[in-house]
XYZ file of C-alpha atoms in Angstrom:
501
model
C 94.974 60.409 62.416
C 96.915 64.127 61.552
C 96.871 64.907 64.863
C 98.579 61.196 65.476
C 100.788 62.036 62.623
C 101.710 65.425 63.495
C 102.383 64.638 67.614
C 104.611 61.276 66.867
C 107.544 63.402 66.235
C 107.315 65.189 69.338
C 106.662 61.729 71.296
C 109.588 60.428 69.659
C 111.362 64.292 70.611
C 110.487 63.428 74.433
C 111.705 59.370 74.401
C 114.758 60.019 72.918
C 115.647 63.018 75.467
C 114.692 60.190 78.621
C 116.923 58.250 76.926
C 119.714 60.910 76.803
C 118.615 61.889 80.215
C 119.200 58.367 81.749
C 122.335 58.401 80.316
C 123.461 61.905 81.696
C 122.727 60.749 85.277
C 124.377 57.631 84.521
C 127.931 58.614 83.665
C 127.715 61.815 85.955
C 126.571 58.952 89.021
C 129.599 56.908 88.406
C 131.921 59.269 88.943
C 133.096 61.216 92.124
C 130.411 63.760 91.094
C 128.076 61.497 92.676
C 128.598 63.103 95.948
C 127.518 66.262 94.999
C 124.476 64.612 93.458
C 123.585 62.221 96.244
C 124.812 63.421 99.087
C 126.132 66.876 99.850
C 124.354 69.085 102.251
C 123.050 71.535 99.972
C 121.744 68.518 97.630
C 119.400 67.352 100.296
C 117.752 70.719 101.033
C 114.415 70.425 98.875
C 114.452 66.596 99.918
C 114.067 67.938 103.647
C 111.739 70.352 102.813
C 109.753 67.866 100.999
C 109.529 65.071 103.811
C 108.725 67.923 106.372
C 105.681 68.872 104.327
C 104.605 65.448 103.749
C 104.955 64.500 107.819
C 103.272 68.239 108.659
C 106.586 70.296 110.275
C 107.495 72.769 107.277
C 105.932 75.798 109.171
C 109.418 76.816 111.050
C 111.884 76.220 107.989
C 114.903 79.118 107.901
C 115.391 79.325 103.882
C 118.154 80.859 101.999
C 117.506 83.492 99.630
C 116.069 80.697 97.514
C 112.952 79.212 98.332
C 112.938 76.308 96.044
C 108.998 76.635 95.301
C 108.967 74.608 91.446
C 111.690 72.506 92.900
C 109.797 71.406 95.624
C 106.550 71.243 93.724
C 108.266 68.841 91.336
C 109.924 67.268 93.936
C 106.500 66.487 96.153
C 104.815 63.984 94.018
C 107.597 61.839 92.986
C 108.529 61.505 96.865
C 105.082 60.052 96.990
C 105.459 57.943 94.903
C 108.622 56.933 94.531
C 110.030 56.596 98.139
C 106.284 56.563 100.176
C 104.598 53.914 97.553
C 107.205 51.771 96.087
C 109.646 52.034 98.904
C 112.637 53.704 97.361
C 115.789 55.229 99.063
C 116.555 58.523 99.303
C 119.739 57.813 96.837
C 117.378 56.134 94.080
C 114.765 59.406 94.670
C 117.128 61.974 93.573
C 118.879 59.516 90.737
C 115.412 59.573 89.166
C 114.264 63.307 90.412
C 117.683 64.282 88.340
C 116.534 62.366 85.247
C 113.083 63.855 85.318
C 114.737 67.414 85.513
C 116.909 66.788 82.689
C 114.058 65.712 80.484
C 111.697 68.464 81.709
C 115.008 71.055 80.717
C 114.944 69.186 77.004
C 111.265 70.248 77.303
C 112.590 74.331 77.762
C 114.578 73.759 74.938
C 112.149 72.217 72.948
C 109.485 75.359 73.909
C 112.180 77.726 73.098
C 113.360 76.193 69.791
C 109.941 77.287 68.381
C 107.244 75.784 66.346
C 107.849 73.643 63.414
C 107.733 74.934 60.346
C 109.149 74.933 56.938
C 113.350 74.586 56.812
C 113.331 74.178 60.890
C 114.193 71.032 62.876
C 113.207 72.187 66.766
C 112.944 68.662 68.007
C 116.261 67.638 66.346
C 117.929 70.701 67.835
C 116.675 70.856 71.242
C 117.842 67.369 71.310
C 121.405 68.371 70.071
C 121.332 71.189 72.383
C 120.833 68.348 75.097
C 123.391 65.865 74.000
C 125.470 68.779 74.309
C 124.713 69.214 77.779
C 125.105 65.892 78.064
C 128.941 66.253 76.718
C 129.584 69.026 78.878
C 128.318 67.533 81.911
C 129.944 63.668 81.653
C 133.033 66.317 81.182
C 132.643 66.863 84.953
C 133.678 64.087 86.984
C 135.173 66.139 90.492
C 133.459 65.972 93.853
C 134.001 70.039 94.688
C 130.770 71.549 94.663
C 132.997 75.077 94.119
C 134.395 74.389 90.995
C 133.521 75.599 87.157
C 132.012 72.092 86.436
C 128.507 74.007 86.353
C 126.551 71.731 84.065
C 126.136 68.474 86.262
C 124.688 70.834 88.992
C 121.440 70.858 87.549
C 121.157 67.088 88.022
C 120.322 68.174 91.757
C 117.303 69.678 92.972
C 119.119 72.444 94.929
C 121.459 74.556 92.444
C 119.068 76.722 90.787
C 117.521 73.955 87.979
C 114.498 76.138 88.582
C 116.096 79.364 87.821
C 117.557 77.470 84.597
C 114.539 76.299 83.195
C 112.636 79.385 83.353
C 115.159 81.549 81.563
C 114.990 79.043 78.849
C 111.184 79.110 78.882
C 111.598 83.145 79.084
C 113.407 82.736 75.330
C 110.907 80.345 74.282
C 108.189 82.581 75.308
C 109.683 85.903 73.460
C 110.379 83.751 70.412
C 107.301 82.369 70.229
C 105.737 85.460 70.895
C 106.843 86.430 67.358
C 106.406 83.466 65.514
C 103.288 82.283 66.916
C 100.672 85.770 66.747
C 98.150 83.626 67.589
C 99.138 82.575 70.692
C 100.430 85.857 71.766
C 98.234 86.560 74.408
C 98.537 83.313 76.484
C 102.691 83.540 75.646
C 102.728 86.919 76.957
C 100.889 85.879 80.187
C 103.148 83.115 80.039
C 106.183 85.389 80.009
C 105.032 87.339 82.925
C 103.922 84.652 85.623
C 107.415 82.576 84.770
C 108.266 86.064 85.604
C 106.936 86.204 88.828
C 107.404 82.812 89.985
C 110.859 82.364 89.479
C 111.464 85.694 91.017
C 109.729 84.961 93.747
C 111.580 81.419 94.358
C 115.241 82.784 93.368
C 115.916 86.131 92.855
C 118.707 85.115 90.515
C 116.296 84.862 88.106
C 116.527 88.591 87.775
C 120.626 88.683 87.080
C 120.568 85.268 84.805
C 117.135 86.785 82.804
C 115.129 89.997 83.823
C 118.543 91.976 83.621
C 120.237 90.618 80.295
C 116.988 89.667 78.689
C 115.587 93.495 79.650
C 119.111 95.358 78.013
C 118.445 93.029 74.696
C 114.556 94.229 74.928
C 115.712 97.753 75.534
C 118.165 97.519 72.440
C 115.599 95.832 69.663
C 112.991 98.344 71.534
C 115.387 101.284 69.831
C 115.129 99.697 66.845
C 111.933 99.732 66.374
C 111.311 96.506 67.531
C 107.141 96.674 68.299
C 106.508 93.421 70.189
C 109.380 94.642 72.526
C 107.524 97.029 74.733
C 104.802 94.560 75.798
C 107.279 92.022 76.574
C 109.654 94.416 78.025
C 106.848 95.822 80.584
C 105.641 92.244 81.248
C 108.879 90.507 81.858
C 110.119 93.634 84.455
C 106.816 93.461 85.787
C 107.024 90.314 86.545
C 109.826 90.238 88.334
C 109.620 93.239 90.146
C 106.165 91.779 91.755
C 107.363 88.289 91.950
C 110.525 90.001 94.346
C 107.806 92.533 96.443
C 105.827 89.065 96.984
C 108.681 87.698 99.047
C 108.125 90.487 101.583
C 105.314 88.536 103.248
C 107.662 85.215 103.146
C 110.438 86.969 104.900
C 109.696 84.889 108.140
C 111.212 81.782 106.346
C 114.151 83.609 104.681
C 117.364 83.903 107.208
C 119.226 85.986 105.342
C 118.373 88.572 102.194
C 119.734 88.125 99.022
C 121.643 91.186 99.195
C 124.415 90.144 102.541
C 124.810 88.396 99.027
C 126.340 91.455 97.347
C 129.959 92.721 97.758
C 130.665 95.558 95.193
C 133.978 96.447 97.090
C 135.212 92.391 96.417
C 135.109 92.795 92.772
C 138.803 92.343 92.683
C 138.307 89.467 94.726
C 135.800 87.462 92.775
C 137.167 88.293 89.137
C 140.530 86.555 90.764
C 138.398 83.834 92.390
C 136.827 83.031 89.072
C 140.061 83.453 86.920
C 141.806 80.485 89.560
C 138.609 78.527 89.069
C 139.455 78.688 85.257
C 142.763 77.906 85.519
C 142.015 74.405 87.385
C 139.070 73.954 84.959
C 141.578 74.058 81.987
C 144.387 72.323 83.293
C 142.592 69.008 82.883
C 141.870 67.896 79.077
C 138.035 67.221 79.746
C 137.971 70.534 81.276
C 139.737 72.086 77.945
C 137.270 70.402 75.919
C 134.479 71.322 77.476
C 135.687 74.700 77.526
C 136.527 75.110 73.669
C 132.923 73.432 73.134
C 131.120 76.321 75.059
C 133.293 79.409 73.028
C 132.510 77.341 70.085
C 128.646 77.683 70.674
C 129.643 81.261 72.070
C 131.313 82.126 68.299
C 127.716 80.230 66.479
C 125.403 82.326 68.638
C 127.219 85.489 67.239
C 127.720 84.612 63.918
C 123.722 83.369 63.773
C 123.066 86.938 65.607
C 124.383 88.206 61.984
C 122.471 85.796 59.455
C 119.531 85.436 61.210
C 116.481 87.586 59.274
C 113.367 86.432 61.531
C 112.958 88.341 64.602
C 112.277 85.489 66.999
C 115.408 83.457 65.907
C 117.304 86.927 66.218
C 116.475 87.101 69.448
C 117.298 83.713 70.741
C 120.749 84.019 68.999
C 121.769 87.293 70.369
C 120.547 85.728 74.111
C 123.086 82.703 73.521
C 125.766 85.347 74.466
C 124.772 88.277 75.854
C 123.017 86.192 78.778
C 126.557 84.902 79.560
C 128.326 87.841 79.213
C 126.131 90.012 80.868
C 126.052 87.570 84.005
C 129.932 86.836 84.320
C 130.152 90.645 84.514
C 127.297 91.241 87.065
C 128.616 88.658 89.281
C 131.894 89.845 89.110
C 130.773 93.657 90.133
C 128.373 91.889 92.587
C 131.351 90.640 94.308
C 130.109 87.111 94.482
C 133.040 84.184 94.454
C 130.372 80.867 93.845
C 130.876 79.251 90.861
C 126.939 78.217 90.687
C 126.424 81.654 90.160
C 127.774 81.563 86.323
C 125.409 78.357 85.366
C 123.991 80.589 82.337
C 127.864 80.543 80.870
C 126.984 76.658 80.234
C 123.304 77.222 79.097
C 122.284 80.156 77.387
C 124.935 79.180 74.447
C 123.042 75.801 73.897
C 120.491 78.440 72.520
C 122.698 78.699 68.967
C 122.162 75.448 68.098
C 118.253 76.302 67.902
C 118.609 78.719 65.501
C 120.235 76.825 63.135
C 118.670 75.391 59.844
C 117.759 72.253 58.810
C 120.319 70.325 56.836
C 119.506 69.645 53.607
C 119.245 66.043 53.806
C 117.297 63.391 52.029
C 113.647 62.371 54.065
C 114.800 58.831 53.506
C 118.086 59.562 55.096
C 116.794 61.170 58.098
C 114.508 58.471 58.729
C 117.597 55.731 58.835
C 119.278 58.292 60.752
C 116.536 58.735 63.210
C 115.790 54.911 63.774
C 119.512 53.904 63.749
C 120.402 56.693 66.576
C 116.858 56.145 68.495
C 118.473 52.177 69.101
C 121.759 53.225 69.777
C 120.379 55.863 72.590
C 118.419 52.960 74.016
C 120.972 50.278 74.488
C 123.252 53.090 76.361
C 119.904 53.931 78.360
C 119.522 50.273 79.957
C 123.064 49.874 80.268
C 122.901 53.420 81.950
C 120.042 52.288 84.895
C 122.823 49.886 85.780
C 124.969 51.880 86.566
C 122.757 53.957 88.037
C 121.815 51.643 90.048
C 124.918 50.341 91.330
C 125.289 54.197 92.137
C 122.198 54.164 94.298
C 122.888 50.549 96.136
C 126.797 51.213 96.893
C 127.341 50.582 100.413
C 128.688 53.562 103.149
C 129.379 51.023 106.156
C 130.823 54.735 107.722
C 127.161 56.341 107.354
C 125.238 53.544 108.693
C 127.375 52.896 111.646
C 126.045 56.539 112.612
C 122.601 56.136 111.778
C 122.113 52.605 112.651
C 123.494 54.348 116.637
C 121.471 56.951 116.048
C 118.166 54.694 115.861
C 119.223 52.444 118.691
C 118.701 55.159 121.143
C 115.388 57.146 120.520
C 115.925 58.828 123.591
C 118.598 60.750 122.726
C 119.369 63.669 120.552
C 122.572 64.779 118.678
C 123.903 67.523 117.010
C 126.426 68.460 114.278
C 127.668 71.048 111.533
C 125.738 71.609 108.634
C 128.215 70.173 105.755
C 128.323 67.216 108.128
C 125.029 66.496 109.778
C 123.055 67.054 107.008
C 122.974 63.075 105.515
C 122.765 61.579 108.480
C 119.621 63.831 109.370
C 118.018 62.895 106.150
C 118.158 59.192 106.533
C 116.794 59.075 110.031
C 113.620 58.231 110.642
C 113.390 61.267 112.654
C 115.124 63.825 111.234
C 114.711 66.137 114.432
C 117.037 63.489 116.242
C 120.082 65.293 114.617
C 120.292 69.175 115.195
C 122.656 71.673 113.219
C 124.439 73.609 115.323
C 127.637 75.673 115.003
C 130.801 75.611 116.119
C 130.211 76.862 119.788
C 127.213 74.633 119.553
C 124.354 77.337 118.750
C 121.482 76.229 117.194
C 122.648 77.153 113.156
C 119.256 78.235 111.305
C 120.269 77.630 107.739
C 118.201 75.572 105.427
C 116.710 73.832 108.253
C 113.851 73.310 110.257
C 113.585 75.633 113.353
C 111.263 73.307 115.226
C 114.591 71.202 115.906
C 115.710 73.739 118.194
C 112.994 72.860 120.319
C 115.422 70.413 122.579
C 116.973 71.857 125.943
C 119.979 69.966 124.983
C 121.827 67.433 123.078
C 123.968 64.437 124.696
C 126.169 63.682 121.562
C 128.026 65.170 118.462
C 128.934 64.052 115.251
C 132.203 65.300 113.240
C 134.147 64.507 110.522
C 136.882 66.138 108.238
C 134.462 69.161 107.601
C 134.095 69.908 110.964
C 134.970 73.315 112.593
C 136.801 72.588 116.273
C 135.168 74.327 118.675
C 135.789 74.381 122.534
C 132.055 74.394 124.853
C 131.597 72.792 128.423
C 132.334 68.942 128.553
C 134.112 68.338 125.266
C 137.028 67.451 126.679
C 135.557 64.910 128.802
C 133.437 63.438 126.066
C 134.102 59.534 125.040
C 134.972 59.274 120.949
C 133.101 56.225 118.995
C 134.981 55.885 115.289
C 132.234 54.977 112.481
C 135.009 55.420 109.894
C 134.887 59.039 108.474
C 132.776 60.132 111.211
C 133.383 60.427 114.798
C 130.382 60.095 117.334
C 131.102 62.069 120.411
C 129.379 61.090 123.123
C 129.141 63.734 125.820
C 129.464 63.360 129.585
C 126.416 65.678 130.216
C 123.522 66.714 128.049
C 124.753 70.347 126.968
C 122.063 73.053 126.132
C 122.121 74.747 122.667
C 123.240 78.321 122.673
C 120.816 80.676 120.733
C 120.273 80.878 117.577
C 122.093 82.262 114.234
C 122.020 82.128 110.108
């Protein structure tokens, strides 16, 4: 019965965040962010990956610097069940994959708000810290996948949710490190093979935690900080062997993570990123959203000052040096995606776990608890439907193409990625549709390489995101409208040229 008593709260914890989380993907789906959720080309990536390792063809796959391991892990058994038991689409798989991930990311903030304990509310505030999440992402309602709306990206699989979650765990495990001596083995192990995993998956694991967490280390180190060598070592160490274990995975990597960096462009991106600003402020949701982020910027550094216990000290200082230490990498790094500078919209959510419980009556937070638990589940079920209706809206322009597509077998096609890539995943054959450039070589980027196995294709599909490009036959080729798409049928099959990333 006390161990009934004692885990109730943190059943309640996890309800009330699938609650929040439904209601996250809910607003975020009803909005023109929807097509970065559902169906942009970089969305779909560990949703290929995943039906290629369930139907046995993931051997050839050219990755990206990422390589999407947890993602695809998670990923795996919900496809099973989900879309190969109970029949669902593609659409409804990664509406309910993006609830799951927000709920498992209440989960890193639960781990890294810290134990319970006298004067401390860690269920309370991870939830807050998720509701304001929440706030920041239903501020986000655009369909670029380029601009500073960074906190509805981790509703997809693809943008880094991986790399996300295990800097928060990272916190958790250094705070709980300290407050839990006990445990301080297992935590430390724990620190080290998130560590290595993440590192291994994304190496921008090391710029959004190995680097900023390792200068804080290094700092509290000076200061005679003991527990900070050990975790120091382990958390280096851990990355530096998770990144030497992608040397024998270099086969499925098409390009290294560092074509990534451009020192020289620093110019460049700080100007990229100030422009990005500008259009992020100039709407009122965007203001908001931005004054609510320096807020939680100015309560991490004023808890940095109060804060006595070393574990909370350490999770407030992280809530914004972690941003400020990655808007300033990326900058010398010479990078110009906005993705990159996710950890500007997380790592301050970590000040709201270091702050106190309120003084407020046990009664009081009871009737506070109950009356927000019902309000948070009538916005849930109104949430699925829209959802829902998300999921189930019609694209008469999409199935014109693949309902072509499936009425000749015999033939294969071939497109750009930012426009082949949907149409690929819904076929039944996803090898049907190959990505190709703009002079028609076979593009190996996030794809399967087995595709390229055809001596030719016999039609094209464009649309608006298509590059022109001039190879034999276009200009013979017979045009079939399907709305925003354009199949081009050719006059001959035309063979693939050879193959680049």
């Amino acid at each position: 019965m006390t161990h009934l008593r004692r885990a109730l709260p943190e059943i309640g914890g996890w309800a009330a965040a699938i609650a929040i989380a439904v209601i996250i993907v809910g607003q975020v789906a009803s909005t023109a962010r929807a097509e970065v959720l559902f169906r942009d080309a970089d969305s779909l990536i560990v949703a290929l990956v995943t039906r290629s390792l369930v139907e046995g063809s993931a051997t050839q796959w050219a990755m990206s610097p990422v390589l999407f391991l947890p993602e695809v892990a998670a990923f795996l058994p919900l496809w099973l069940v989900a879309h190969s038991l109970l029949g669902m689409n593609l659409f409804g798989v990664l509406a309910v994959s993006a609830v799951i991930t927000v709920a498992l990311l209440y989960g890193a903030l639960r781990f890294a708000a810290g134990p319970r304990g006298e004067g401390r509310w860690p269920i309370v505030a991870a939830l807050a810290a998720l509701s304001l999440f929440g706030i920041l992402a239903a501020s986000e309602s655009s369909a670029s996948r380029d601009s500073l709306e960074l906190a509805s990206l981790a509703l997809t699989s693809t943008y880094y949710i991986g790399a996300v979650a295990a800097m928060l765990f990272t916190i958790g495990a250094l705070r709980r490190h300290r407050e839990q001596p006990r445990h301080g083995t297992a935590l430390l192990i724990t620190l080290a093979l998130v560590a290595f995993v993440s590192t291994l998956s994304n190496p921008l694991f090391i710029a959004w935690a190995t680097a900023p967490l390792a200068l804080l280390l290094g700092w509290r180190m000076f200061r005679g900080d003991v527990p900070a060598r050990r975790e120091l070592v382990l958390l280096v160490g851990g990355s530096a062997l998770g990144f030497l274990s992608r040397i024998p995975l270099s086969a499925w990597i098409a390009d290294t993570s560092a074509a990534y960096a451009q020192p020289a462009r620093w110019l460049d991106a700080a100007s990229a990123y100030l422009t990005l600003l500008g259009e992020r402020l100039s709407t009122p949701q965007g203001l908001l959203a931005a004054l609510l982020v320096v807020g939680l910027l100015g309560l991490g550094i004023e808890r940095t000052r109060h804060v006595r216990d070393s574990g909370t000290a350490l999770v407030a200082m992280a809530s914004w040096l972690i941003p400020a230490v990655v808007v300033v990498g990326m900058i010398a790094m010479g990078t110009q995606s906005a993705r990159y500078l996710q950890p500007v919209v997380w790592a301050p959510l970590l000040a709201v776990l270091c702050l106190p419980r309120p003084p407020l009556p046990r009664r009081l937070r009871m009737v506070l608890a109950v009356t927000l638990s019902i309000v948070l589940l009538l916005i849930a079920v109104l949430s699925t439907q829209r959802i829902r209706t998300a999921v189930q809206h019609p694209d008469p322009d999409l199935a014109c193409v693949t309902d072509r597509i499936r009425a000749h077998p015999e033939q294969t096609g071939a497109g750009q990625f930012w426009t082949v890539r949907l149409p690929k995943a819904l076929l039944p054959d996803p090898s049907q549709l190959v990505q190709v450039d703009h002079e028609l070589n076979a593009y190996a980027w996030l794809v399967d390489r087995g595709d390229f196995s055809v001596d030719a294709v016999t039609f094209l599909i464009e649309d608006a995101q298509t590059v022109a490009g001039n190879f034999p036959g276009r200009e013979n080729a017979t045009e079939i409208s399907c709305g925003r798409y354009t199949i081009v049928q050719l006059p001959e099959p035309v063979p693939l040229g050879p193959q680049r990333s």
